[in-house]
């Protein structure tokens, strides 16, 4: 039995996580676009009518925070996070794989603490029934809960990635470790851009 058969369930979960994260990033992008359109409309109404729609800054701030938290999981799965690889590229494969795994561990610890803090903030807003100091008086727990939900999903994704990369590292499957949490090579970056361009062309053609 090879490693792909042995960890079929875990690999399937990672593929599902990738698919769900792709949907999440489209929703996050739509939220950001809607925010930009609202700000544009607010500026136009202010110019032609003389009075703003209001709450453009408030709503765009919520949209930015929520979209970022939900986009992080896809960025992590695609290894789009920034890594300083000046020395990394000269390391032996086993040492490089170990550093890849350690980088994922450190990222996971940071995200867990961040999520815990964010959940505490949202919980306090709920307990105190806090509202924004604006004309909308938005209950703060609503945007904060959506923000926390994105971070919780990121924690789930990181847990799956860490579990799979740990098993790969222990069994000496260095390629899988690199595919999960390694630094993307120039070729991988080019292939990803080519694939994105192909999907865009096919979408326009259809």
XYZ file of N, CA, C and O in Angstrom, residues 4-189:
744
model
N -0.328 7.326 -0.850
C -1.566 7.949 -1.312
C -2.789 7.130 -0.925
O -3.840 7.684 -0.597
N -2.655 5.781 -0.970
C -3.757 4.920 -0.544
C -3.909 4.939 0.971
O -5.021 4.914 1.494
N -2.796 4.998 1.668
C -2.818 4.954 3.126
C -3.509 6.169 3.714
O -4.217 6.087 4.707
N -3.307 7.316 3.095
C -3.859 8.559 3.626
C -4.931 9.124 2.692
O -5.064 10.326 2.542
N -5.705 8.222 2.083
C -6.700 8.638 1.109
C -7.749 9.553 1.724
O -8.150 10.553 1.134
N -8.210 9.215 2.934
C -9.250 10.004 3.590
C -8.745 11.417 3.900
O -9.431 12.410 3.642
N -7.530 11.489 4.423
C -6.960 12.785 4.767
C -6.721 13.628 3.520
O -6.995 14.834 3.507
N -6.241 13.000 2.460
C -6.042 13.717 1.201
C -7.373 14.212 0.638
O -7.459 15.308 0.074
N -8.420 13.394 0.794
C -9.746 13.791 0.336
C -10.260 14.989 1.126
O -10.858 15.916 0.558
N -10.012 15.002 2.426
C -10.424 16.132 3.262
C -9.700 17.408 2.855
O -10.298 18.489 2.828
N -8.438 17.281 2.511
C -7.681 18.452 2.069
C -8.207 18.985 0.737
O -8.285 20.201 0.530
N -8.590 18.079 -0.161
C -9.162 18.522 -1.434
C -10.496 19.227 -1.219
O -10.796 20.245 -1.873
N -11.302 18.699 -0.299
C -12.582 19.341 0.009
C -12.361 20.706 0.652
O -13.077 21.673 0.362
N -11.365 20.772 1.528
C -11.042 22.045 2.165
C -10.594 23.068 1.126
O -10.937 24.249 1.212
N -9.841 22.611 0.147
C -9.388 23.495 -0.922
C -10.576 23.997 -1.752
O -10.639 25.183 -2.109
N -11.519 23.088 -2.033
C -12.698 23.476 -2.817
C -13.559 24.481 -2.048
O -14.015 25.478 -2.619
N -13.771 24.223 -0.762
C -14.577 25.142 0.047
C -13.875 26.487 0.214
O -14.517 27.542 0.197
N -12.553 26.457 0.356
C -11.796 27.700 0.488
C -11.825 28.504 -0.801
O -11.810 29.736 -0.779
N -11.883 27.796 -1.938
C -11.987 28.497 -3.222
C -13.330 29.225 -3.312
O -13.413 30.365 -3.810
N -14.388 28.573 -2.845
C -15.701 29.230 -2.814
C -15.661 30.439 -1.879
O -16.179 31.516 -2.199
N -15.024 30.253 -0.723
C -14.941 31.333 0.261
C -14.214 32.545 -0.295
O -14.605 33.690 -0.036
N -13.161 32.308 -1.082
C -12.403 33.456 -1.600
C -13.200 34.190 -2.677
O -13.065 35.423 -2.830
N -14.044 33.483 -3.410
C -14.919 34.157 -4.365
C -15.953 35.024 -3.635
O -16.240 36.148 -4.057
N -16.489 34.493 -2.556
C -17.447 35.268 -1.749
C -16.754 36.483 -1.135
O -17.299 37.587 -1.119
N -15.535 36.263 -0.633
C -14.767 37.366 -0.046
C -14.477 38.433 -1.095
O -14.582 39.642 -0.818
N -14.119 38.002 -2.302
C -13.879 38.954 -3.381
C -15.144 39.724 -3.745
O -15.094 40.939 -3.989
N -16.280 39.027 -3.751
C -17.551 39.695 -4.031
C -17.896 40.720 -2.963
O -18.424 41.795 -3.269
N -17.589 40.377 -1.718
C -17.838 41.311 -0.618
C -16.975 42.557 -0.754
O -17.442 43.684 -0.540
N -15.724 42.361 -1.130
C -14.828 43.503 -1.341
C -15.301 44.364 -2.505
O -15.273 45.604 -2.440
N -15.751 43.709 -3.579
C -16.260 44.442 -4.741
C -17.509 45.235 -4.369
O -17.659 46.405 -4.770
N -18.412 44.610 -3.618
C -19.630 45.297 -3.188
C -19.286 46.517 -2.335
O -19.918 47.576 -2.456
N -18.275 46.365 -1.490
C -17.833 47.482 -0.659
C -17.307 48.625 -1.516
O -17.628 49.804 -1.282
N -16.501 48.286 -2.524
C -15.960 49.319 -3.421
C -17.067 50.025 -4.189
O -17.035 51.256 -4.364
N -18.076 49.264 -4.648
C -19.192 49.865 -5.379
C -20.008 50.787 -4.481
O -20.464 51.855 -4.919
N -20.186 50.381 -3.239
C -20.948 51.217 -2.300
C -20.214 52.526 -2.025
O -20.830 53.597 -1.956
N -18.888 52.438 -1.869
C -18.097 53.653 -1.640
C -18.190 54.575 -2.856
O -18.348 55.802 -2.724
N -18.114 53.991 -4.065
C -18.236 54.785 -5.285
C -19.595 55.465 -5.367
O -19.699 56.661 -5.692
N -20.633 54.701 -5.053
C -21.985 55.261 -5.079
C -22.131 56.364 -4.036
O -22.765 57.396 -4.299
N -21.534 56.159 -2.878
C -21.589 57.165 -1.822
C -20.932 58.475 -2.272
O -21.456 59.571 -2.018
N -19.791 58.350 -2.964
C -19.091 59.544 -3.463
C -19.942 60.258 -4.516
O -20.061 61.495 -4.514
N -20.553 59.494 -5.430
C -21.367 60.093 -6.488
C -22.601 60.787 -5.910
O -22.957 61.902 -6.337
N -23.261 60.131 -4.981
C -24.447 60.729 -4.356
C -24.064 61.984 -3.583
O -24.769 62.997 -3.623
N -22.939 61.917 -2.895
C -22.473 63.092 -2.162
C -22.216 64.270 -3.120
O -22.506 65.426 -2.795
N -21.670 63.950 -4.299
C -21.318 65.012 -5.258
C -22.562 65.598 -5.928
O -22.702 66.823 -6.049
N -23.469 64.728 -6.378
C -24.611 65.207 -7.155
C -25.816 65.605 -6.298
O -26.594 66.479 -6.697
N -25.992 64.948 -5.169
C -27.154 65.223 -4.330
C -26.807 66.147 -3.166
O -27.649 66.893 -2.676
N -25.557 66.066 -2.730
C -25.135 66.934 -1.646
C -25.193 66.302 -0.277
O -24.859 66.939 0.728
N -25.595 65.040 -0.213
C -25.621 64.330 1.073
C -25.209 62.874 0.842
O -25.633 62.248 -0.133
N -24.374 62.335 1.715
C -23.865 60.969 1.507
C -24.892 59.911 1.892
O -25.871 60.192 2.586
N -24.660 58.706 1.405
C -25.485 57.573 1.824
C -25.231 57.230 3.285
O -26.121 56.786 3.999
N -23.961 57.402 3.703
C -23.605 57.158 5.093
C -23.054 55.764 5.333
O -23.370 54.808 4.616
N -22.199 55.687 6.336
C -21.638 54.422 6.837
C -20.729 53.727 5.832
O -20.484 52.522 5.967
N -20.221 54.459 4.843
C -19.337 53.829 3.866
C -18.063 53.334 4.538
O -17.599 52.213 4.275
N -17.490 54.149 5.398
C -16.274 53.743 6.110
C -16.537 52.546 7.019
O -15.737 51.607 7.079
N -17.660 52.591 7.709
C -17.992 51.504 8.641
C -18.195 50.184 7.908
O -17.578 49.158 8.254
N -19.027 50.186 6.884
C -19.337 48.948 6.168
C -18.127 48.406 5.418
O -17.921 47.189 5.355
N -17.327 49.303 4.837
C -16.137 48.836 4.130
C -15.128 48.234 5.099
O -14.418 47.278 4.751
N -15.054 48.756 6.312
C -14.165 48.176 7.320
C -14.592 46.768 7.698
O -13.752 45.861 7.802
N -15.896 46.573 7.885
C -16.400 45.229 8.172
C -16.095 44.289 7.009
O -15.650 43.143 7.211
N -16.379 44.771 5.795
C -16.174 43.929 4.608
C -14.712 43.535 4.458
O -14.397 42.381 4.120
N -13.820 44.473 4.717
C -12.388 44.189 4.580
C -11.951 43.123 5.584
O -11.259 42.158 5.220
N -12.342 43.286 6.841
C -11.933 42.332 7.877
C -12.489 40.936 7.602
O -11.777 39.929 7.716
N -13.757 40.859 7.222
C -14.391 39.556 6.975
C -13.788 38.885 5.744
O -13.484 37.680 5.763
N -13.610 39.650 4.675
C -13.064 39.063 3.444
C -11.634 38.577 3.639
O -11.257 37.516 3.119
N -10.846 39.310 4.406
C -9.472 38.886 4.666
C -9.454 37.573 5.440
O -8.707 36.629 5.106
N -10.258 37.462 6.489
C -10.231 36.250 7.319
C -10.655 35.014 6.525
O -10.115 33.926 6.710
N -11.626 35.190 5.606
C -12.087 34.046 4.818
C -11.163 33.739 3.639
O -11.182 32.623 3.104
N -10.340 34.704 3.230
C -9.413 34.462 2.124
C -8.124 33.796 2.579
O -7.402 33.205 1.770
N -7.826 33.865 3.865
C -6.552 33.351 4.369
C -6.404 31.840 4.179
O -5.302 31.354 3.939
N -7.493 31.093 4.295
C -7.395 29.636 4.174
C -6.953 29.236 2.767
O -6.087 28.368 2.599
N -7.536 29.872 1.749
C -7.149 29.539 0.374
C -5.713 29.955 0.100
O -4.957 29.235 -0.561
N -5.331 31.132 0.617
C -3.953 31.596 0.427
C -2.963 30.633 1.071
O -1.893 30.350 0.518
N -3.323 30.090 2.231
C -2.440 29.146 2.918
C -2.345 27.821 2.168
O -1.259 27.256 2.009
N -3.475 27.329 1.694
C -3.471 26.082 0.932
C -2.679 26.216 -0.367
O -2.030 25.264 -0.809
N -2.707 27.405 -0.958
C -1.976 27.647 -2.203
C -0.536 28.080 -1.943
O 0.191 28.400 -2.887
N -0.143 28.102 -0.681
C 1.209 28.512 -0.271
C 1.548 29.905 -0.801
O 2.662 30.169 -1.246
N 0.560 30.791 -0.713
C 0.747 32.154 -1.206
C 1.292 33.087 -0.126
O 1.547 34.257 -0.416
N 1.443 32.572 1.082
C 2.004 33.405 2.145
C 3.485 33.661 1.876
O 4.190 32.841 1.294
N 3.950 34.808 2.315
C 5.320 35.231 2.023
C 6.315 34.475 2.906
O 6.139 34.386 4.125
N 7.337 33.929 2.292
C 8.438 33.266 3.008
C 9.753 33.822 2.486
O 9.917 34.030 1.284
N 10.698 34.081 3.393
C 12.036 34.530 2.998
C 12.875 33.289 2.698
O 13.180 32.508 3.597
N 13.212 33.092 1.424
C 13.856 31.846 0.998
C 15.260 32.053 0.452
O 15.739 31.270 -0.367
N 15.944 33.105 0.923
C 17.301 33.369 0.428
C 18.236 32.205 0.731
O 19.060 31.802 -0.108
N 18.141 31.634 1.927
C 18.977 30.496 2.314
C 18.262 29.165 2.122
O 18.909 28.135 1.940
N 16.939 29.200 2.165
C 16.137 27.984 2.080
C 16.461 27.160 0.833
O 16.541 25.933 0.889
N 16.633 27.835 -0.289
C 16.849 27.123 -1.554
C 18.167 26.354 -1.594
O 18.360 25.504 -2.460
N 19.086 26.646 -0.666
C 20.372 25.948 -0.651
C 20.409 24.827 0.401
O 21.426 24.155 0.533
N 19.307 24.631 1.117
C 19.280 23.605 2.155
C 19.098 22.219 1.538
O 18.458 22.077 0.487
N 19.634 21.175 2.191
C 19.349 19.802 1.747
C 17.841 19.536 1.829
O 17.154 20.146 2.652
N 17.319 18.652 0.991
C 15.871 18.416 0.950
C 15.249 18.074 2.302
O 14.177 18.587 2.643
N 15.907 17.241 3.095
C 15.339 16.857 4.391
C 15.299 18.029 5.356
O 14.313 18.221 6.079
N 16.354 18.820 5.370
C 16.370 19.992 6.248
C 15.335 21.012 5.772
O 14.626 21.634 6.569
N 15.232 21.173 4.447
C 14.239 22.083 3.900
C 12.824 21.660 4.263
O 11.977 22.497 4.606
N 12.552 20.349 4.198
C 11.227 19.843 4.557
C 10.932 20.089 6.033
O 9.799 20.427 6.408
N 11.947 19.929 6.872
C 11.767 20.182 8.300
C 11.434 21.652 8.555
O 10.547 21.973 9.357
N 12.122 22.548 7.848
C 11.841 23.975 8.001
C 10.448 24.323 7.466
O 9.771 25.193 8.020
N 10.028 23.655 6.396
C 8.665 23.863 5.887
C 7.645 23.490 6.947
O 6.674 24.216 7.190
N 7.856 22.342 7.578
C 6.937 21.867 8.614
C 6.948 22.804 9.816
O 5.875 23.135 10.358
N 8.128 23.252 10.226
C 8.222 24.170 11.366
C 7.522 25.493 11.063
O 6.877 26.081 11.940
N 7.647 25.966 9.827
C 6.973 27.205 9.438
C 5.456 27.063 9.556
O 4.763 27.983 10.011
N 4.945 25.882 9.181
C 3.509 25.635 9.291
C 3.082 25.562 10.749
O 2.001 26.057 11.123
N 3.909 24.962 11.594
C 3.611 24.887 13.025
C 3.533 26.286 13.633
O 2.594 26.614 14.369
N 4.536 27.114 13.327
C 4.560 28.480 13.866
C 3.337 29.259 13.388
O 2.700 29.982 14.169
N 3.001 29.122 12.106
C 1.830 29.801 11.576
C 0.566 29.330 12.295
O -0.304 30.141 12.650
N 0.467 28.024 12.514
C -0.696 27.474 13.199
C -0.845 28.006 14.617
O -1.951 28.358 15.049
N 0.258 28.069 15.347
C 0.219 28.587 16.722
C -0.235 30.042 16.729
O -1.085 30.447 17.536
N 0.309 30.826 15.816
C -0.063 32.240 15.739
C -1.549 32.401 15.426
O -2.253 33.213 16.057
N -2.053 31.628 14.453
C -3.453 31.748 14.053
C -4.381 31.306 15.183
O -5.448 31.911 15.404
N -4.009 30.270 15.933
C -4.841 29.819 17.053
C -4.965 30.917 18.104
O -6.066 31.192 18.616
N -3.859 31.558 18.445
C -3.901 32.643 19.422
C -4.718 33.824 18.887
O -5.474 34.466 19.627
N -4.551 34.122 17.623
C -5.305 35.209 17.009
C -6.805 34.906 17.034
O -7.629 35.768 17.382
N -7.159 33.665 16.697
C -8.566 33.265 16.701
C -9.149 33.323 18.110
O -10.297 33.756 18.301
N -8.371 32.884 19.072
C -8.843 32.931 20.459
C -9.110 34.371 20.891
O -10.132 34.659 21.540
N -8.206 35.267 20.540
C -8.387 36.677 20.883
C -9.615 37.247 20.176
O -10.427 37.963 20.786
N -9.770 36.937 18.890
C -10.906 37.442 18.130
C -12.225 36.929 18.698
O -13.211 37.673 18.784
N -12.253 35.648 19.087
C -13.467 35.079 19.678
C -13.799 35.761 21.003
O -14.974 35.981 21.325
N -12.773 36.104 21.772
C -12.991 36.817 23.034
C -13.610 38.186 22.781
O -14.544 38.609 23.485
N -13.108 38.885 21.778
C -13.649 40.205 21.426
C -15.112 40.091 21.013
O -15.968 40.862 21.468
N -15.424 39.120 20.146
C -16.805 38.935 19.701
C -17.706 38.546 20.869
O -18.856 39.001 20.962
N -17.189 37.708 21.770
C -17.962 37.305 22.935
C -18.279 38.476 23.851
O -19.399 38.593 24.378
N -17.321 39.344 24.056
C -17.550 40.530 24.886
C -18.578 41.459 24.243
O -19.422 42.047 24.941
N -18.515 41.587 22.922
C -19.495 42.420 22.227
C -20.899 41.858 22.384
O -21.880 42.610 22.522
N -21.001 40.529 22.354
C -22.301 39.881 22.548
C -22.803 40.073 23.980
O -23.967 40.422 24.200
N -21.926 39.850 24.953
C -22.322 39.978 26.363
C -22.746 41.398 26.707
O -23.710 41.611 27.466
N -22.020 42.367 26.169
C -22.307 43.771 26.481
C -23.286 44.415 25.511
O -23.637 45.590 25.683
N -23.718 43.636 24.493
C -24.603 44.173 23.445
C -24.044 45.480 22.890
O -24.759 46.484 22.723
N -22.747 45.453 22.580
C -22.054 46.644 22.084
C -22.502 46.959 20.659
O -22.743 46.065 19.850
N -22.615 48.251 20.383
C -22.977 48.700 19.044
C -21.942 49.709 18.546
O -21.225 50.325 19.339
N -21.872 49.851 17.232
C -20.943 50.813 16.646
C -21.402 52.237 16.961
O -22.605 52.519 17.002
N -20.441 53.102 17.169
C -20.751 54.497 17.474
C -20.999 55.269 16.174
O -20.297 56.213 15.826
N -22.011 54.809 15.439
C -22.374 55.397 14.149
C -23.889 55.528 14.080
O -24.612 55.071 14.970
N -24.359 56.140 12.996
C -25.807 56.286 12.823
C -26.493 54.932 12.631
O -27.655 54.762 12.986
N -25.767 53.954 12.079
C -26.325 52.619 11.900
C -26.427 51.863 13.222
O -27.273 50.987 13.371
N -25.548 52.188 14.157
C -25.500 51.502 15.461
C -25.473 49.984 15.283
O -26.237 49.245 15.910
N -24.595 49.524 14.420
C -24.509 48.098 14.107
C -24.099 47.291 15.336
O -23.124 47.638 15.999
N -24.851 46.237 15.676
C -24.392 45.347 16.756
C -23.049 44.736 16.360
O -22.955 44.024 15.363
N -22.026 45.007 17.138
C -20.673 44.636 16.733
C -20.446 43.135 16.666
O -19.555 42.670 15.962
N -21.257 42.369 17.388
C -21.022 40.926 17.401
C -21.315 40.292 16.025
O -20.785 39.230 15.713
N -22.125 40.979 15.202
C -22.470 40.405 13.897
C -21.260 40.387 12.963
O -20.849 39.306 12.494
N -20.635 41.527 12.664
C -19.444 41.456 11.798
C -18.282 40.735 12.460
O -17.500 40.046 11.786
N -18.175 40.858 13.783
C -17.077 40.188 14.471
C -17.233 38.668 14.425
O -16.240 37.941 14.296
N -18.461 38.177 14.504
C -18.695 36.726 14.427
C -18.344 36.187 13.045
O -17.772 35.095 12.915
N -18.691 36.946 11.999
C -18.323 36.532 10.644
C -16.812 36.540 10.469
O -16.248 35.680 9.779
N -16.160 37.501 11.071
C -14.697 37.580 11.057
C -14.088 36.381 11.765
O -13.176 35.723 11.237
N -14.616 36.049 12.931
C -14.104 34.908 13.701
C -14.354 33.597 12.961
O -13.511 32.693 12.969
N -15.506 33.482 12.307
C -15.826 32.246 11.573
C -14.773 31.951 10.510
O -14.379 30.795 10.304
N -14.317 32.991 9.819
C -13.266 32.803 8.822
C -11.974 32.326 9.445
O -11.271 31.469 8.882
N -11.648 32.845 10.626
C -10.424 32.422 11.317
C -10.547 30.993 11.835
O -9.566 30.234 11.823
N -11.728 30.621 12.291
C -11.940 29.238 12.748
C -11.765 28.269 11.581
O -11.143 27.200 11.725
N -12.300 28.623 10.419
C -12.117 27.773 9.239
C -10.639 27.661 8.882
O -10.160 26.589 8.502
N -9.910 28.748 9.031
C -8.463 28.707 8.788
C -7.787 27.745 9.752
O -6.868 27.005 9.357
N -8.208 27.726 11.007
C -7.642 26.789 11.990
C -7.904 25.343 11.580
O -7.025 24.484 11.715
N -9.099 25.066 11.063
C -9.428 23.714 10.594
C -8.520 23.326 9.433
O -7.970 22.212 9.392
N -8.358 24.234 8.492
C -7.503 23.977 7.326
C -6.065 23.734 7.758
O -5.399 22.794 7.294
N -5.567 24.553 8.665
C -4.193 24.395 9.148
C -4.017 23.073 9.887
O -2.963 22.436 9.778
N -5.033 22.655 10.629
C -4.953 21.371 11.335
C -4.825 20.216 10.344
O -4.019 19.284 10.546
N -5.607 20.256 9.274
C -5.515 19.217 8.241
C -4.150 19.234 7.564
O -3.534 18.178 7.348
N -3.676 20.423 7.238
C -2.366 20.539 6.593
C -1.249 20.052 7.505
O -0.324 19.355 7.062
N -1.334 20.402 8.771
C -0.290 20.001 9.718
C -0.291 18.498 9.951
O 0.779 17.867 10.005
N -1.476 17.916 10.053
C -1.567 16.469 10.254
C -0.993 15.727 9.050
O -0.185 14.796 9.209
N -1.386 16.144 7.853
C -0.913 15.442 6.646
C 0.588 15.636 6.448
O 1.305 14.690 6.089
N 1.088 16.859 6.676
C 2.518 17.111 6.487
C 3.351 16.408 7.556
O 4.470 15.967 7.280
N 2.810 16.262 8.756
C 3.528 15.545 9.814
C 3.682 14.075 9.448
O 4.768 13.488 9.590
N 2.599 13.459 8.970
C 2.661 12.060 8.549
C 3.647 11.888 7.391
O 4.403 10.914 7.348
N 3.635 12.851 6.468
C 4.556 12.776 5.332
C 6.000 12.936 5.783
O 6.902 12.242 5.289
N 6.238 13.825 6.731
C 7.599 14.049 7.216
C 8.120 12.816 7.953
O 9.277 12.413 7.772
N 7.275 12.200 8.750
C 7.678 11.010 9.513
C 7.991 9.844 8.591
O 8.931 9.075 8.831
N 7.215 9.717 7.514
C 7.414 8.591 6.587
C 8.442 8.906 5.499
O 8.682 8.067 4.629
N 9.016 10.099 5.537
C 10.035 10.451 4.554
C 9.498 10.873 3.206
O 10.253 10.916 2.218
N 8.211 11.198 3.142
C 7.604 11.639 1.884
C 7.840 13.142 1.746
O 6.941 13.971 1.969
N 9.046 13.517 1.346
C 9.431 14.924 1.315
C 8.682 15.712 0.245
O 8.437 16.907 0.414
N 8.311 15.053 -0.831
C 7.565 15.740 -1.897
C 6.214 16.221 -1.390
O 5.795 17.352 -1.687
N 5.539 15.376 -0.612
C 4.236 15.768 -0.073
C 4.379 16.916 0.915
O 3.558 17.832 0.940
N 5.433 16.873 1.731
C 5.682 17.974 2.666
C 5.846 19.276 1.901
O 5.273 20.312 2.259
N 6.628 19.224 0.827
C 6.851 20.425 0.026
C 5.570 20.892 -0.645
O 5.289 22.089 -0.709
N 4.762 19.939 -1.153
C 3.519 20.301 -1.832
C 2.512 20.937 -0.878
O 1.684 21.748 -1.297
N 2.572 20.562 0.403
C 1.610 21.083 1.373
C 2.063 22.408 1.966
O 1.278 23.365 2.055
N 3.318 22.502 2.366
C 3.742 23.695 3.105
C 5.075 24.263 2.658
O 5.649 25.115 3.346
N 5.598 23.804 1.520
C 6.870 24.322 1.041
C 6.734 25.642 0.306
O 5.632 26.101 0.010
N 7.875 26.251 0.016
C 7.896 27.492 -0.753
C 7.628 27.166 -2.226
O 8.234 26.242 -2.780
N 6.736 27.906 -2.841
C 6.423 27.655 -4.246
C 7.602 28.039 -5.123
O 8.191 29.108 -4.964
N 7.930 27.145 -6.031
C 9.030 27.428 -6.958
C 8.564 28.378 -8.054
O 7.366 28.624 -8.229
N 9.526 28.889 -8.815
C 9.195 29.783 -9.919
C 8.336 29.070 -10.960
O 7.397 29.648 -11.518
N 8.648 27.795 -11.200
C 7.867 27.019 -12.175
C 6.431 26.846 -11.697
O 5.487 26.946 -12.489
N 6.274 26.564 -10.401
C 4.928 26.405 -9.858
C 4.141 27.712 -9.970
O 2.939 27.706 -10.259
N 4.806 28.828 -9.729
C 4.152 30.132 -9.864
C 3.708 30.352 -11.311
O 2.587 30.800 -11.574
